[in-house]
């Protein structure tokens, strides 16, 4: 089986107004356009060290076709496409490479770089077309922030949990929407490096903001620690791979207090925490091999039903 692995390094976006080329392309190996019948699936990786099982799963989903991915394990050629300016979103060469791929993987880096290509463009349309025709899709770290319907944009730099809990409308709490459309991730926001960077508090603020600003019936999230991956099948069932946990919070009902300058109060938060070997169904919000518990936020302080009061 011949595989051509294409590395689409969105993490290397360095948007500027210079007259430099819109992108750089580096190819080693077979440049021919492979054809295959990929199977859909979504590899959501939490950042840090690569999760070998996740990339093996991802490449298998590509069924020997052209893969837009970060690493070259098991391939006979590698191409790196580094997007350098906003004009690349309209560059026929860039669009052609994405259009001819069977799978898409979005690299890590700075979430704000992705905001520049959120606008309708041929590049965004090519990425969406790949998803719509059943090509497997994935992302890691900042690249994980964009597959859900909602995403943290880092438009004012990052935000930590104490800062967000103290003021849900802090200027650093910037949430975007509808970069890519993946039905299984409707009404979902994702977060990476979760335990490592103590991000439960800020994620609950993101959910509270969605409930307040967008007014859905419920808000959901997928949060993944470093060296960990959630491998989501088209059925909605996700398996967990890697070293750490993944979390699936869900909130029903409006926050009691979610307004500028006031600590958050949010109740009725259910969480399912699961590690390698466990599963979670995003359609039914049920899992196996993990632990279900509840959280609440009272005046910016998180409380847990877990013994010991754990909040992650």
PDB file of N, CA and C in Angstrom, residues 14 18 27 58 189 258 281 287 309:
ATOM      1  N   UNK A  14       2.401  32.456   9.928  1.00  0.00           N
ATOM      2  CA  UNK A  14       3.085  33.668  10.352  1.00  0.00           C
ATOM      3  C   UNK A  14       2.533  34.803   9.504  1.00  0.00           C
ATOM      4  N   UNK A  18       3.813  41.408   4.416  1.00  0.00           N
ATOM      5  CA  UNK A  18       4.959  41.513   3.527  1.00  0.00           C
ATOM      6  C   UNK A  18       4.623  40.909   2.167  1.00  0.00           C
ATOM      7  N   UNK A  27       8.947  18.717  -0.077  1.00  0.00           N
ATOM      8  CA  UNK A  27       8.501  17.363  -0.409  1.00  0.00           C
ATOM      9  C   UNK A  27       9.678  16.407  -0.440  1.00  0.00           C
ATOM     10  N   UNK A  58      -5.081   7.171  12.861  1.00  0.00           N
ATOM     11  CA  UNK A  58      -5.374   8.195  11.876  1.00  0.00           C
ATOM     12  C   UNK A  58      -4.917   7.768  10.478  1.00  0.00           C
ATOM     13  N   UNK A 189     -17.092  22.687  22.721  1.00  0.00           N
ATOM     14  CA  UNK A 189     -15.841  23.419  22.731  1.00  0.00           C
ATOM     15  C   UNK A 189     -14.762  22.470  23.233  1.00  0.00           C
ATOM     16  N   UNK A 258     -23.438  35.014  35.485  1.00  0.00           N
ATOM     17  CA  UNK A 258     -22.399  35.081  34.453  1.00  0.00           C
ATOM     18  C   UNK A 258     -22.488  36.463  33.823  1.00  0.00           C
ATOM     19  N   UNK A 281     -19.515   7.906  24.614  1.00  0.00           N
ATOM     20  CA  UNK A 281     -20.419   8.138  23.490  1.00  0.00           C
ATOM     21  C   UNK A 281     -20.883   9.589  23.545  1.00  0.00           C
ATOM     22  N   UNK A 287     -20.510   6.773  29.236  1.00  0.00           N
ATOM     23  CA  UNK A 287     -19.204   6.190  29.028  1.00  0.00           C
ATOM     24  C   UNK A 287     -19.017   4.894  29.777  1.00  0.00           C
ATOM     25  N   UNK A 309     -12.760  16.166  46.994  1.00  0.00           N
ATOM     26  CA  UNK A 309     -13.063  17.455  46.391  1.00  0.00           C
ATOM     27  C   UNK A 309     -12.288  17.775  45.135  1.00  0.00           C
TER      28      UNK A 309
END
